[in-house]
Structure formats: structure tokens, C-alpha cells
Amino acid sequence: MQIYLPIAEISVDVFLILGMGAAVGFISGMFGVGGGFLMTPLLIFVGIPPAVAVATQAAQITASSTSGAISYWRQKALDERLALVLSTSSILGTIVGVWTFNALRRAGQLDLTINLSYVALMSFIGSFMLFEALRAMLRRRRGRAILKRKAGNHSWYQKLPLRVRFYKSQICVSAIPLVALGSFIGFAGAILGIGGGFILIPALIYLFRVKTSVVVGTSILQLLFSMMVTTILHSMTNNSVDIVLALLLIVGGVFGVQFGARVGQKLRGEQFRLLLALLVLAVGLRFGLELVLKPEEMFSVRIQDSIP
Amino acid sequence: MNRFYFFCLLGLGLVSPLRAEGLVTMLSTNSVEITSNYTGTEISVFGAVERDAQTIIRRTPYEIVVAVKGPSAPFIVRQKEHMGLIWVNANQQKFGLVPKFYAVISSGKFNSIVNSEQQNKLNLGLRAITSRSSLSAEEIQLGNESFQDALIRLRKEQSLFKQDDDSVIMQRANTFRANLSLPANAPLGRYEIMVYLFTGGTLLASESSGFYVRKIGFEADTALLSRSRPFVYGVLAAAMAIFAGWIASVIFRRN
């Protein structure tokens, strides 16, 4: 069954889009990542213009993270204070990011910048997480207890002034590195069209030693705030949020996210980290191959009036 | 209207009665309206070659060429090149105004009906409409395929450029019909249809008409709102997303 998308100005198969929404929603609910880094390439692959794909996805992630956040809220598996600090600072980053995005686009070669950033970011974070997860699993297999963190054992950036205590996350850290992290995620999110969950989750686990059980919920709540702002900013700057496409992705996505969240709760910490690491690495590898392998199509056509 | 004036002039004795052929054309529709179930459409161009007792007898058969031109925009074609380890967009060529949709349908082989000189003069055919590239000096040509060939090939793959030879059906002696299939991704805007009558390599007559492709109803309102009130549209989209997410969690809680 085909449906015409009013902003994307093409017609697509309803069930294909619903299925894509469900598949990405499942992964998104399981890991607490927005899934933007998976959905953008899929949407572009079915013929949606890249600008519409990136912008519409922000609306879809808003919806899936709303139901995700409610589900974690009921299980009391989120730290709303931490999420609030992170999302307030990410909004600042988003505004600077959208401005940079438009400047880069005018300068040309934006695609290359996006591809290179994806490869660098994902292969770095992915391999770091993979290494950590494998080490933890190995320890468990040998029957040795996992090293418990000691109270007061803090890195230099956690000891900066303006220290805040987050009870649910069981941390007491300076607000400065948290605001920096939040702004960086907002900035990267606006440029790469992603929510930043795959940066935030490892950062909370490894850099701030946040209690693993609240990490995913907190990340989803942060996503909800920043994607809501991104949806509005994209509508205002390039009119490319397609409400019909968003609705289709949402309907597919909300179902996927519910099942994903249930599976996610059953995974052990290391298994969870291992799977997320492999997923991040796989996407990074895909972008890397695209840059290195000889492309099948050497030419690309761009119509200039599609640029706002 | 032209015919009306012609007959007036004929009546006044200002035009020689020994005349060439005329063309009359008609479209199956003046407007393609896009709604949610739009997946492309077919448009028929009907026409007749007008001739009377005074018209000179031709030794060669009539040939019809129908050109359909959508709205135009500047195009950029980029070519990837190996730089160190990775492939990057290295060379590019700008094209001035090129139609975003173009189809040329002919009764015989297009290139044998219209020679390349006429194609350029009339701005007719895929080569001619893409030949006027911009004056910028960025056109470095490397590789085996020219940028123009690449542009034509890529637009053909998206069904936005077409050359259908032997596709104008000549019905009876002087009437003809051509079918144009407009793909789902055809751009919105005004389309111009030019019908040319050739014989033995000579242009005898031409006639132009046109139609619009536009959104109506919900699709038109949505697109309009997104442009005229982008903030309201964005807030609506975000509100709809949050509402949908909340509804979903309510549904799942009951299970």
C-alpha cells in the first residue's frame, strides 16, 4: 500500500516504513539509544531526501523516547535530575550545532564531514566499549569478583568545583564536566542527525560511573528533551519535518521500543555493553567501507533549489 | 487562437492559400492533483495534423515529436575521486537551468527525425537541454564519462528523464496519440508540452500546451503550514510525537 508524503514529495510503501520503524524501535528500546544512526541511512536508502530523513527522525525519536521514558519511570530506573542537567546543556549545543551545520553545508563537502565523524566517533567508542565488555566477561568467567568502585575514588574532572550529588545515580560530581558532555552531545546530534545516546551511555558508565541500572532510562529522558527541541529547530530552519512520515515511523517504533525495553532489562551489564559495542562498531565499519571501497556510482546529481 | 487569426488573415487575403500543415493538440488533463494515494499518473496527448485541399502533397511521412518539460532548476554533478585512502567528491560541473523532469516521445527514432543541429536550435531532446552548462571554470573533465552523460544517465535511472522512441502512435492518416507516464517522484509545478510536426527532416509546425502538478487537500495544507508557520508546525509535530508515545505506553500498560 503506497502513501504520498507531503513534505518529502515522494510516495512510499506504508508497510516498509512501519517495519523499519519497528526494527529500529526495538534496538532503540533495548539499548536506550535513539537509533538515529541506523534510521538515517535506511530512510535515505528508500529514497527520502537526506534533509527530510534527518529532521523527521527527530520527531520519531521524540515519540519513541516518550514511551521509553515512561516505561523506565515506572520501573524507577532513571535519574531525572541528571537528565535535566544534561538536556539543558544539550539544548545549548544543539543551537550551536544547527548553526554550524548550515555553515558547513554552504561550504560544501558536508557529506564527507559527516562520514568521517561517524567513522571516527563510532570506531573509537565501539572498540573502547568492546574492550571493556570483553574484559569484564573474562573476569566473570574466571570466577573473580568484579572490582567494585570505591567511594571517593574520583578522577580529576569529577573533583572540579560546583559539585552536585545525584542520589539515584549514586554519584557526586562537578557540574562542569556534565554540562560539557551535554553540550557536546547536542552539538554532535545536530550535525550528525543523531540523538547521541551511543555517546552518552558509555560516557555515563565509564567516565562518571553512574549506576548501570539508571543509565539507559536517564539517556532516554535526555533524548526526549533534546529531540523535542531539535524537531522544532529543524521545522523552523529548513521546513523538512514530514509529519506523515513521522507518524508512520512512530507507529512502528512505539511497538518495537516496548518489546526492546523488556529484552533490555533482562540482559546482564556486560552482555548489554558487548552487544551495544558490536552494534556501534558495525555501523562505524559500514561508514568506513563506504569511504574506502571504490564506489559503484562515481557521479552524484544535486539540484540546487533543494538547499534552503 | 492562432487558427482564428489565420482564418481572419486568410479572409483578408493576406496569407497565401497554399499553406503548410497545422497542428491541433489536446491533453487528457490540465492538472494532476496529488493526494495521499498518488503513485504517479498517465497523461495522454492527442493531436491531429491539419491539412486541406490546398496543402502541398508530401513525399515523406509525417513524424511527431512530443516534448514534456517540468519546472527547471540549477544542477550540480559531482564526481568521486580516490584521494589517499578514501573516495571524495573531487570534480564538479554546474549546469544552468535544467528541467527537473523531461520526456521526449517520438513516432520514430528521435535522432533520425531531428538532427543534432535542430535539437540545439529548438532546445529539444536530452542532449540539448543539458548542454548549456554554466560558465564557471570548474568543469575539469576526467574519467571516461562526461558529466553530461552522467547527468542524463542518473536522471533516467530515477525515471525523471525519458526518451521513448517509436512511442507516438499514428492513428489513421493524420491523427496521433502519445502516452506520458508521470512517475510518483515527478516534481511539482508547471509542465510544458511541445508537439512538433516534422517530415523528411524539416519542421512543419509546432504547438504548445501545458498542465500543472500540484498537491490538494491535506497534503497541500500540510506543506503550506510547514512553510508559512514553521514554528507552529514544529510544535505540532513535537506535540503529536509526545502524544503518540504516551498513547503507546498506555496501551502497553494494560497488557
Tab-separated table of C-alpha atoms in Angstrom, chain A residues 46-262:
chain	number	residue	atom	x	y	z
A	46	VAL	CA	14.396	4.103	0.329
A	47	GLY	CA	14.593	7.474	-1.427
A	48	ILE	CA	13.697	10.031	1.259
A	49	PRO	CA	15.728	13.250	0.732
A	50	PRO	CA	18.527	13.386	3.387
A	51	ALA	CA	17.332	16.675	4.910
A	52	VAL	CA	13.819	15.259	5.407
A	53	ALA	CA	15.234	11.986	6.774
A	54	VAL	CA	17.323	13.710	9.447
A	55	ALA	CA	14.620	16.175	10.502
A	56	THR	CA	11.702	13.728	10.535
A	57	GLN	CA	13.697	11.315	12.606
A	58	ALA	CA	13.912	13.880	15.381
A	59	ALA	CA	10.099	13.716	15.681
A	60	GLN	CA	10.136	9.933	15.638
A	61	ILE	CA	12.799	9.738	18.359
A	62	THR	CA	10.743	12.193	20.444
A	63	ALA	CA	7.815	9.759	20.353
A	64	SER	CA	9.768	6.579	20.988
A	65	SER	CA	11.704	8.167	23.839
A	66	THR	CA	8.453	9.411	25.415
A	67	SER	CA	7.102	5.882	25.712
A	68	GLY	CA	10.571	4.602	26.618
A	69	ALA	CA	10.967	7.197	29.359
A	70	ILE	CA	7.525	6.414	30.819
A	71	SER	CA	8.387	2.725	30.907
A	72	TYR	CA	11.685	3.354	32.726
A	73	TRP	CA	9.957	5.864	35.002
A	74	ARG	CA	7.568	3.146	36.199
A	75	GLN	CA	10.490	0.888	36.948
A	76	LYS	CA	12.149	3.822	38.728
A	77	ALA	CA	15.171	3.216	36.519
A	78	LEU	CA	16.044	6.799	35.651
A	79	ASP	CA	17.648	9.814	37.269
A	80	GLU	CA	15.528	12.828	36.284
A	81	ARG	CA	17.909	15.307	37.954
A	82	LEU	CA	20.858	14.117	35.913
A	83	ALA	CA	18.714	14.050	32.752
A	84	LEU	CA	17.623	17.631	33.369
A	85	VAL	CA	21.213	18.897	33.753
A	86	LEU	CA	22.302	17.017	30.616
A	87	SER	CA	19.394	18.107	28.439
A	88	THR	CA	19.530	21.769	29.421
A	89	SER	CA	23.157	21.863	28.373
A	90	SER	CA	22.462	19.804	25.241
A	91	ILE	CA	19.948	22.409	24.049
A	92	LEU	CA	22.768	24.981	24.006
A	93	GLY	CA	24.899	22.569	21.992
A	94	THR	CA	22.005	21.888	19.590
A	95	ILE	CA	21.590	25.558	18.749
A	96	VAL	CA	25.318	25.993	18.036
A	97	GLY	CA	25.252	22.691	16.118
A	98	VAL	CA	22.354	23.658	13.820
A	99	TRP	CA	24.152	26.909	13.034
A	100	THR	CA	27.417	25.055	12.272
A	101	PHE	CA	25.507	22.507	10.176
A	102	ASN	CA	24.104	25.224	7.914
A	103	ALA	CA	27.517	26.922	7.647
A	104	LEU	CA	29.186	23.616	6.706
A	105	ARG	CA	26.505	22.900	4.133
A	106	ARG	CA	27.087	26.236	2.455
A	107	ALA	CA	30.829	25.493	2.379
A	108	GLY	CA	30.292	22.099	0.634
A	109	GLN	CA	31.672	18.623	1.405
A	110	LEU	CA	29.269	18.204	4.326
A	111	ASP	CA	28.669	14.553	3.446
A	112	LEU	CA	32.355	13.811	3.814
A	113	THR	CA	32.496	15.578	7.186
A	114	ILE	CA	29.522	13.527	8.392
A	115	ASN	CA	31.008	10.246	7.155
A	116	LEU	CA	34.421	10.916	8.679
A	117	SER	CA	32.903	11.941	12.024
A	118	TYR	CA	30.752	8.811	12.097
A	119	VAL	CA	33.736	6.586	11.405
A	120	ALA	CA	35.979	8.290	13.958
A	121	LEU	CA	33.343	8.517	16.677
A	122	MET	CA	31.914	5.050	16.262
A	123	SER	CA	35.104	3.109	15.843
A	124	PHE	CA	36.629	4.854	18.862
A	125	ILE	CA	33.633	4.426	21.164
A	126	GLY	CA	32.777	0.981	19.788
A	127	SER	CA	36.221	-0.525	20.269
A	128	PHE	CA	36.615	1.025	23.714
A	129	MET	CA	33.299	-0.473	24.825
A	130	LEU	CA	34.067	-3.824	23.242
A	131	PHE	CA	37.396	-3.986	25.061
A	132	GLU	CA	35.765	-3.104	28.391
A	133	ALA	CA	32.911	-5.569	27.998
A	134	LEU	CA	35.190	-8.451	26.997
A	135	ARG	CA	37.458	-7.785	29.979
A	136	ALA	CA	34.501	-7.815	32.344
A	137	MET	CA	33.133	-11.050	30.866
A	138	LEU	CA	36.529	-12.701	31.106
A	139	ARG	CA	36.770	-11.767	34.773
A	140	ARG	CA	33.373	-13.216	35.496
A	141	ARG	CA	34.263	-16.449	33.721
A	142	ARG	CA	37.383	-16.841	35.817
A	143	GLY	CA	35.152	-16.552	38.852
A	144	ARG	CA	36.813	-13.413	40.109
A	145	ALA	CA	34.648	-10.726	41.587
A	146	ILE	CA	34.176	-7.615	39.504
A	147	LEU	CA	36.118	-4.765	41.042
A	148	LYS	CA	33.690	-2.618	42.974
A	149	ARG	CA	34.268	1.066	42.727
A	150	LYS	CA	35.459	2.662	45.924
A	151	ALA	CA	33.804	5.674	47.455
A	152	GLY	CA	35.864	8.819	46.974
A	153	ASN	CA	37.940	7.299	44.180
A	154	HIS	CA	37.407	10.124	41.699
A	155	SER	CA	39.124	11.355	38.554
A	156	TRP	CA	40.316	14.968	38.310
A	157	TYR	CA	37.332	16.169	36.209
A	158	GLN	CA	34.874	14.894	38.805
A	159	LYS	CA	36.614	16.935	41.508
A	160	LEU	CA	36.161	20.303	39.817
A	161	PRO	CA	34.089	22.891	41.719
A	162	LEU	CA	30.267	23.071	41.677
A	163	ARG	CA	29.844	19.531	42.872
A	164	VAL	CA	26.339	18.117	42.722
A	165	ARG	CA	25.052	14.920	44.280
A	166	PHE	CA	22.781	12.679	42.209
A	167	TYR	CA	21.217	10.180	44.602
A	168	LYS	CA	19.633	7.857	42.056
A	169	SER	CA	22.837	7.630	40.017
A	170	GLN	CA	24.879	7.244	43.206
A	171	ILE	CA	27.406	9.843	42.113
A	172	CYS	CA	28.650	13.152	43.421
A	173	VAL	CA	30.456	15.064	40.694
A	174	SER	CA	31.192	18.559	39.492
A	175	ALA	CA	28.530	20.035	37.169
A	176	ILE	CA	31.198	21.378	34.788
A	177	PRO	CA	32.077	18.085	33.004
A	178	LEU	CA	28.373	17.175	32.884
A	179	VAL	CA	27.457	20.438	31.152
A	180	ALA	CA	30.389	19.936	28.752
A	181	LEU	CA	29.189	16.408	27.945
A	182	GLY	CA	25.610	17.591	27.431
A	183	SER	CA	26.656	20.425	25.109
A	184	PHE	CA	28.918	18.130	23.094
A	185	ILE	CA	26.057	15.657	22.592
A	186	GLY	CA	23.687	18.405	21.491
A	187	PHE	CA	26.306	19.743	19.081
A	188	ALA	CA	27.176	16.325	17.605
A	189	GLY	CA	23.498	15.456	17.436
A	190	ALA	CA	22.579	18.465	15.358
A	191	ILE	CA	25.460	17.916	12.932
A	192	LEU	CA	25.151	14.153	12.561
A	193	GLY	CA	21.362	13.869	12.898
A	194	ILE	CA	21.595	11.590	15.907
A	195	GLY	CA	20.301	11.730	19.471
A	196	GLY	CA	23.712	10.979	20.904
A	197	GLY	CA	22.676	8.019	23.068
A	198	PHE	CA	25.611	5.957	21.895
A	199	ILE	CA	27.975	8.677	23.144
A	200	LEU	CA	26.055	9.432	26.341
A	201	ILE	CA	25.640	5.855	27.596
A	202	PRO	CA	29.342	4.905	27.536
A	203	ALA	CA	30.252	8.329	28.937
A	204	LEU	CA	27.883	7.887	31.894
A	205	ILE	CA	29.076	4.336	32.522
A	206	TYR	CA	32.824	4.795	32.130
A	207	LEU	CA	33.526	8.464	32.824
A	208	PHE	CA	31.010	9.175	35.583
A	209	ARG	CA	30.478	5.658	36.980
A	210	VAL	CA	26.713	6.141	37.079
A	211	LYS	CA	24.800	3.128	38.401
A	212	THR	CA	24.201	0.912	35.313
A	213	SER	CA	20.509	0.337	36.069
A	214	VAL	CA	19.630	4.038	35.690
A	215	VAL	CA	21.899	4.790	32.720
A	216	VAL	CA	19.511	3.768	29.930
A	217	GLY	CA	16.454	5.456	31.452
A	218	THR	CA	18.385	8.672	32.042
A	219	SER	CA	19.726	8.618	28.498
A	220	ILE	CA	16.201	8.173	27.095
A	221	LEU	CA	14.847	11.066	29.155
A	222	GLN	CA	17.694	13.269	27.937
A	223	LEU	CA	16.912	12.198	24.347
A	224	LEU	CA	13.270	13.141	24.793
A	225	PHE	CA	14.155	16.722	25.766
A	226	SER	CA	16.819	17.321	23.154
A	227	MET	CA	14.901	15.697	20.263
A	228	MET	CA	11.811	17.735	21.050
A	229	VAL	CA	13.878	20.905	20.669
A	230	THR	CA	15.592	19.533	17.546
A	231	THR	CA	12.204	18.803	15.905
A	232	ILE	CA	11.129	22.409	16.401
A	233	LEU	CA	14.504	23.818	15.288
A	234	HIS	CA	14.529	21.705	12.109
A	235	SER	CA	10.974	22.805	11.272
A	236	MET	CA	11.983	26.410	11.719
A	237	THR	CA	15.284	26.361	9.819
A	238	ASN	CA	14.644	24.051	6.868
A	239	ASN	CA	10.901	23.094	6.864
A	240	SER	CA	11.806	19.456	6.384
A	241	VAL	CA	9.897	17.593	9.118
A	242	ASP	CA	7.431	15.306	7.313
A	243	ILE	CA	4.525	14.746	9.685
A	244	VAL	CA	3.085	11.789	7.734
A	245	LEU	CA	6.436	10.001	7.555
A	246	ALA	CA	6.979	10.745	11.255
A	247	LEU	CA	3.600	9.259	12.171
A	248	LEU	CA	4.339	6.043	10.247
A	249	LEU	CA	7.753	5.693	11.878
A	250	ILE	CA	6.225	6.423	15.300
A	251	VAL	CA	3.510	3.786	14.975
A	252	GLY	CA	6.101	1.180	14.005
A	253	GLY	CA	8.621	2.487	16.501
A	254	VAL	CA	6.486	2.541	19.670
A	255	PHE	CA	5.739	-1.158	19.366
A	256	GLY	CA	9.357	-2.021	18.750
A	257	VAL	CA	10.532	0.131	21.637
A	258	GLN	CA	8.233	-1.578	24.186
A	259	PHE	CA	9.490	-5.044	23.320
A	260	GLY	CA	13.046	-3.824	23.116
A	261	ALA	CA	12.865	-2.276	26.595
A	262	ARG	CA	11.693	-5.593	28.079
